[in-house]
Tab-separated table of C-alpha atoms in Angstrom:
chain	number	residue	atom	x	y	z
A	129	LYS	CA	10.602	18.577	-19.681
A	130	ALA	CA	9.396	15.874	-22.118
A	131	GLY	CA	6.978	13.365	-21.338
A	132	VAL	CA	6.791	9.645	-22.181
A	133	THR	CA	6.909	8.892	-25.812
A	134	GLN	CA	5.720	6.089	-27.554
A	135	THR	CA	5.966	4.763	-30.803
A	136	PRO	CA	4.616	3.991	-33.056
A	137	ARG	CA	1.238	5.429	-32.436
A	138	TYR	CA	-0.759	3.217	-34.782
A	139	LEU	CA	0.192	-0.265	-36.019
A	140	ILE	CA	-1.692	-2.799	-38.271
A	141	LYS	CA	-0.112	-6.540	-38.083
A	142	THR	CA	-1.303	-9.564	-39.420
A	143	ARG	CA	-1.853	-12.923	-37.261
A	144	GLY	CA	1.070	-14.852	-36.653
A	145	GLN	CA	3.542	-11.841	-36.959
A	146	GLN	CA	5.201	-10.386	-34.400
A	147	VAL	CA	5.628	-6.904	-33.215
A	148	THR	CA	7.917	-4.744	-31.176
A	149	LEU	CA	6.608	-1.127	-29.377
A	150	SER	CA	8.883	1.235	-27.891
A	151	CYS	CA	8.809	3.469	-25.060
A	152	SER	CA	11.323	6.325	-23.713
A	153	PRO	CA	10.395	7.274	-20.396
A	154	ILE	CA	10.734	10.973	-18.761
A	155	SER	CA	14.569	11.978	-18.560
A	156	GLY	CA	15.565	10.632	-14.835
A	157	HIS	CA	12.825	8.094	-14.773
A	158	ARG	CA	14.453	4.648	-14.188
A	159	SER	CA	10.847	2.573	-14.007
A	160	VAL	CA	9.120	1.617	-16.878
A	161	SER	CA	5.757	-0.260	-16.641
A	162	TRP	CA	3.763	-1.763	-19.734
A	163	TYR	CA	-0.122	-2.126	-19.652
A	164	GLN	CA	-2.519	-3.536	-21.809
A	165	GLN	CA	-5.973	-1.604	-22.451
A	166	THR	CA	-9.094	-3.419	-24.096
A	167	PRO	CA	-12.549	-2.510	-23.848
A	168	GLY	CA	-13.250	-6.006	-22.397
A	169	GLN	CA	-10.630	-6.271	-19.768
A	170	GLY	CA	-9.635	-2.732	-18.873
A	171	LEU	CA	-6.236	-1.963	-18.156
A	172	GLN	CA	-4.051	-5.029	-17.236
A	173	PHE	CA	-0.120	-4.884	-16.184
A	174	LEU	CA	2.017	-6.500	-18.238
A	175	PHE	CA	5.497	-5.837	-16.797
A	176	GLU	CA	7.659	-3.593	-14.904
A	177	TYR	CA	11.320	-2.696	-15.571
A	178	PHE	CA	13.679	-0.870	-13.194
A	179	SER	CA	17.272	-0.414	-14.307
A	180	GLU	CA	17.210	-3.173	-16.989
A	181	THR	CA	15.675	-5.906	-14.575
A	182	GLN	CA	11.995	-6.793	-14.774
A	183	ARG	CA	10.719	-6.921	-11.152
A	184	ASN	CA	7.287	-7.550	-11.874
A	185	LYS	CA	5.410	-9.433	-14.459
A	186	GLY	CA	1.166	-9.762	-15.105
A	187	ASN	CA	-0.469	-12.484	-15.962
A	188	PHE	CA	0.268	-12.802	-19.504
A	189	PRO	CA	1.395	-15.744	-22.112
A	190	GLY	CA	4.958	-16.181	-22.931
A	191	ARG	CA	4.579	-14.509	-26.128
A	192	PHE	CA	4.436	-11.117	-24.338
A	193	SER	CA	8.342	-10.256	-23.412
A	194	GLY	CA	10.092	-6.786	-22.865
A	195	ARG	CA	13.564	-5.100	-21.737
A	196	GLN	CA	14.811	-2.443	-20.801
A	197	PHE	CA	17.966	-0.641	-21.900
A	198	SER	CA	20.767	1.290	-19.788
A	199	ASN	CA	19.289	4.494	-21.136
A	200	SER	CA	15.990	3.603	-19.451
A	201	ARG	CA	14.491	3.178	-22.951
A	202	SER	CA	12.053	0.120	-22.881
A	203	GLU	CA	10.753	-2.610	-25.600
A	204	MET	CA	7.916	-4.599	-25.635
A	205	ASN	CA	7.512	-7.568	-28.075
A	206	VAL	CA	4.915	-9.792	-28.660
A	207	SER	CA	5.222	-12.891	-31.037
A	208	THR	CA	3.015	-15.058	-32.787
A	209	LEU	CA	0.067	-12.499	-32.686
A	210	GLU	CA	-3.355	-13.107	-31.914
A	211	LEU	CA	-6.501	-11.540	-32.954
A	212	GLY	CA	-7.067	-10.893	-29.181
A	213	ASP	CA	-3.623	-8.917	-28.808
A	214	SER	CA	-5.497	-5.953	-30.430
A	215	ALA	CA	-5.653	-3.412	-27.641
A	216	LEU	CA	-4.024	-0.054	-26.695
A	217	TYR	CA	-0.744	-0.311	-25.263
A	218	LEU	CA	0.478	1.940	-22.625
A	219	CYS	CA	3.797	2.888	-21.114
A	220	ALA	CA	4.031	4.567	-17.740
A	221	SER	CA	6.954	6.104	-16.351
A	222	ARG	CA	8.147	6.436	-12.495
A	223	TYR	CA	11.208	7.702	-11.084
A	224	ASP	CA	11.762	4.975	-8.960
A	225	GLY	CA	8.610	2.936	-9.225
A	226	THR	CA	7.460	2.876	-5.448
A	227	ALA	CA	4.211	2.693	-4.710
A	228	ASN	CA	3.616	6.297	-3.883
A	229	THR	CA	5.551	7.834	-7.044
A	230	GLU	CA	3.453	9.212	-9.675
A	231	ALA	CA	3.208	6.952	-12.963
A	232	PHE	CA	3.200	9.218	-16.034
A	233	PHE	CA	1.906	7.687	-19.273
A	234	GLY	CA	2.268	7.792	-22.683
A	235	GLN	CA	-0.420	8.255	-25.564
A	236	GLY	CA	-0.076	4.583	-26.294
A	237	THR	CA	0.498	2.254	-29.149
A	238	ARG	CA	-2.909	1.239	-30.646
A	239	LEU	CA	-2.189	-2.353	-32.092
A	240	THR	CA	-4.592	-3.983	-34.589
A	241	VAL	CA	-4.234	-7.668	-35.753
A	242	VAL	CA	-5.919	-8.757	-38.815
B	234	ALA	CA	-4.457	-10.003	-4.847
B	235	GLN	CA	-5.716	-6.711	-4.740
B	236	THR	CA	-8.887	-5.261	-6.641
B	237	VAL	CA	-10.431	-2.473	-7.602
B	238	THR	CA	-14.230	-2.003	-8.210
B	239	GLN	CA	-16.051	1.005	-10.178
B	240	SER	CA	-19.365	0.099	-10.275
B	241	GLN	CA	-20.753	3.125	-12.276
B	242	PRO	CA	-19.643	2.354	-15.876
B	243	GLU	CA	-21.150	5.794	-16.903
B	244	MET	CA	-22.133	9.014	-15.509
B	245	SER	CA	-23.246	12.476	-16.581
B	246	VAL	CA	-23.226	15.672	-14.990
B	247	GLN	CA	-24.686	19.539	-16.154
B	248	GLU	CA	-21.724	21.644	-16.563
B	249	ALA	CA	-21.292	23.523	-13.130
B	250	GLU	CA	-22.460	21.012	-11.107
B	251	THR	CA	-21.094	18.333	-8.824
B	252	VAL	CA	-20.551	14.744	-9.515
B	253	THR	CA	-19.219	11.909	-7.646
B	254	LEU	CA	-17.484	9.053	-8.792
B	255	SER	CA	-17.436	5.649	-6.737
B	256	CYS	CA	-14.715	3.404	-6.185
B	257	THR	CA	-13.962	0.250	-3.865
B	258	TYR	CA	-11.043	-1.799	-3.497
B	259	ASP	CA	-9.667	-4.684	-1.566
B	260	THR	CA	-6.043	-5.331	0.119
B	261	SER	CA	-4.484	-6.776	2.791
B	262	GLU	CA	-1.802	-4.434	3.204
B	263	SER	CA	-1.584	-2.038	5.711
B	264	ASP	CA	0.731	0.905	3.549
B	265	TYR	CA	-0.778	1.691	0.040
B	266	TYR	CA	-1.970	4.833	-2.185
B	267	LEU	CA	-4.768	5.318	-4.198
B	268	PHE	CA	-4.862	7.612	-7.615
B	269	TRP	CA	-7.589	8.980	-9.744
B	270	TYR	CA	-6.413	9.146	-13.672
B	271	LYS	CA	-8.414	10.653	-16.171
B	272	GLN	CA	-8.290	9.523	-19.758
B	273	PRO	CA	-9.554	11.528	-22.358
B	274	PRO	CA	-10.318	10.897	-25.806
B	275	SER	CA	-6.494	11.811	-26.499
B	276	ARG	CA	-5.824	8.505	-24.568
B	277	GLN	CA	-3.102	9.863	-22.644
B	278	MET	CA	-3.503	9.047	-18.692
B	279	ILE	CA	-3.343	12.130	-16.245
B	280	LEU	CA	-3.365	11.834	-12.654
B	281	VAL	CA	-5.963	13.642	-11.423
B	282	ILE	CA	-5.538	13.195	-7.287
B	283	ARG	CA	-3.962	10.741	-4.931
B	284	GLN	CA	-4.582	9.610	-1.703
B	285	GLU	CA	-2.025	8.137	0.922
B	286	ALA	CA	-3.444	5.210	3.134
B	287	TYR	CA	-1.668	6.741	6.195
B	288	LYS	CA	-3.100	9.862	5.895
B	289	GLN	CA	-6.789	10.495	7.362
B	290	GLN	CA	-7.141	13.980	5.636
B	291	ASN	CA	-8.839	13.578	2.523
B	292	ALA	CA	-6.855	14.701	-0.665
B	293	THR	CA	-7.903	18.000	-2.606
B	294	GLU	CA	-6.700	19.400	-5.799
B	295	ASN	CA	-8.521	22.613	-6.734
B	296	ARG	CA	-12.157	21.387	-7.960
B	297	PHE	CA	-11.485	17.893	-7.238
B	298	SER	CA	-11.697	16.269	-4.115
B	299	VAL	CA	-11.723	12.607	-2.578
B	300	ASN	CA	-13.777	10.952	0.065
B	301	PHE	CA	-11.489	8.053	1.543
B	302	GLN	CA	-13.064	5.631	3.913
B	303	LYS	CA	-10.033	3.360	4.948
B	304	ALA	CA	-12.455	0.771	6.983
B	305	ALA	CA	-14.900	0.444	4.102
B	306	LYS	CA	-12.145	0.394	1.456
B	307	SER	CA	-14.140	3.088	-0.397
B	308	PHE	CA	-12.300	5.837	-2.354
B	309	SER	CA	-14.935	8.071	-4.143
B	310	LEU	CA	-13.906	11.121	-6.396
B	311	LYS	CA	-15.926	14.121	-5.894
B	312	ILE	CA	-15.809	16.790	-9.003
B	313	SER	CA	-17.247	20.123	-8.446
B	314	ASP	CA	-18.055	22.888	-10.470
B	315	SER	CA	-17.919	20.410	-13.553
B	316	GLN	CA	-16.545	21.675	-16.794
B	317	LEU	CA	-16.811	20.478	-20.493
B	318	GLY	CA	-13.076	19.694	-20.313
B	319	ASP	CA	-13.731	17.133	-17.435
B	320	ALA	CA	-15.735	14.797	-19.665
B	321	ALA	CA	-13.069	11.706	-20.010
B	322	MET	CA	-12.801	8.144	-18.502
B	323	TYR	CA	-12.002	8.066	-14.916
B	324	PHE	CA	-9.915	5.167	-13.391
B	325	CYS	CA	-9.355	4.475	-9.903
B	326	ALA	CA	-6.022	2.771	-9.412
B	327	TYR	CA	-4.188	1.225	-6.342
B	328	SER	CA	-0.719	1.048	-5.672
B	329	GLY	CA	0.889	-0.904	-2.714
B	330	GLY	CA	3.409	-3.275	-1.333
B	331	SER	CA	6.501	-4.005	-3.478
B	332	ASN	CA	4.668	-5.345	-6.645
B	333	TYR	CA	5.386	-2.268	-8.524
B	334	LYS	CA	2.070	-2.204	-10.288
B	335	LEU	CA	-0.680	-0.029	-10.425
B	336	THR	CA	-4.204	-2.272	-10.629
B	337	PHE	CA	-6.871	-0.453	-12.141
B	338	GLY	CA	-10.888	-0.484	-11.788
B	339	LYS	CA	-12.841	-0.845	-15.057
B	340	GLY	CA	-13.491	3.103	-15.398
B	341	THR	CA	-16.385	5.306	-15.610
B	342	LEU	CA	-17.445	7.370	-18.617
B	343	LEU	CA	-18.459	11.035	-17.368
B	344	THR	CA	-19.981	12.862	-19.841
B	345	VAL	CA	-20.780	16.833	-19.350
B	346	ASN	CA	-23.727	18.401	-20.164
B	347	PRO	CA	-23.683	21.770	-21.428
């Protein structure tokens, strides 16, 4: 079956702009989580959605937001971009998001803010 | 809050040899799960092995095995008969309770020398 698809793969934006990243989970998976990966901070949890509802949110400013659609696809939006937002953004798909279920990751979107 | 610590930023091993990657974690929960993920240069995170905290038996997946010491909150990964394709960043991760997220360590970069 098809894996987790993230688009776009690469993105270059200017400070102050906003950006939207997309994630299509594995068919049948209803939980989508987003993570930010940087060399300094490692992998940090942004938020998790299940059946269009945000169930958990990490410690990120309100400029980071997300949503999930009825087909489980998810988008993440970052407004007023800052240089520090440059990172690899990873999306993880889980069947139900419970602690024991395997998370399948996409290849990520590499965001560069200049 | 749960924390995951990987104390070895880098490790190297000779092809066909055995290497052990260390991970410790901290949690007050009784029901949780531990994972090792591999991230090759392609950036896609791949699950290597997982361990249920309630199971005393250490998990094994082919050449990969763990040493799970619950009282010590230690979860190390042993790779036997190392192969060039094992070269990657390895992340230890924790999932527990109802917060629906994975908490990752900072990672260990494994180099396999021919």
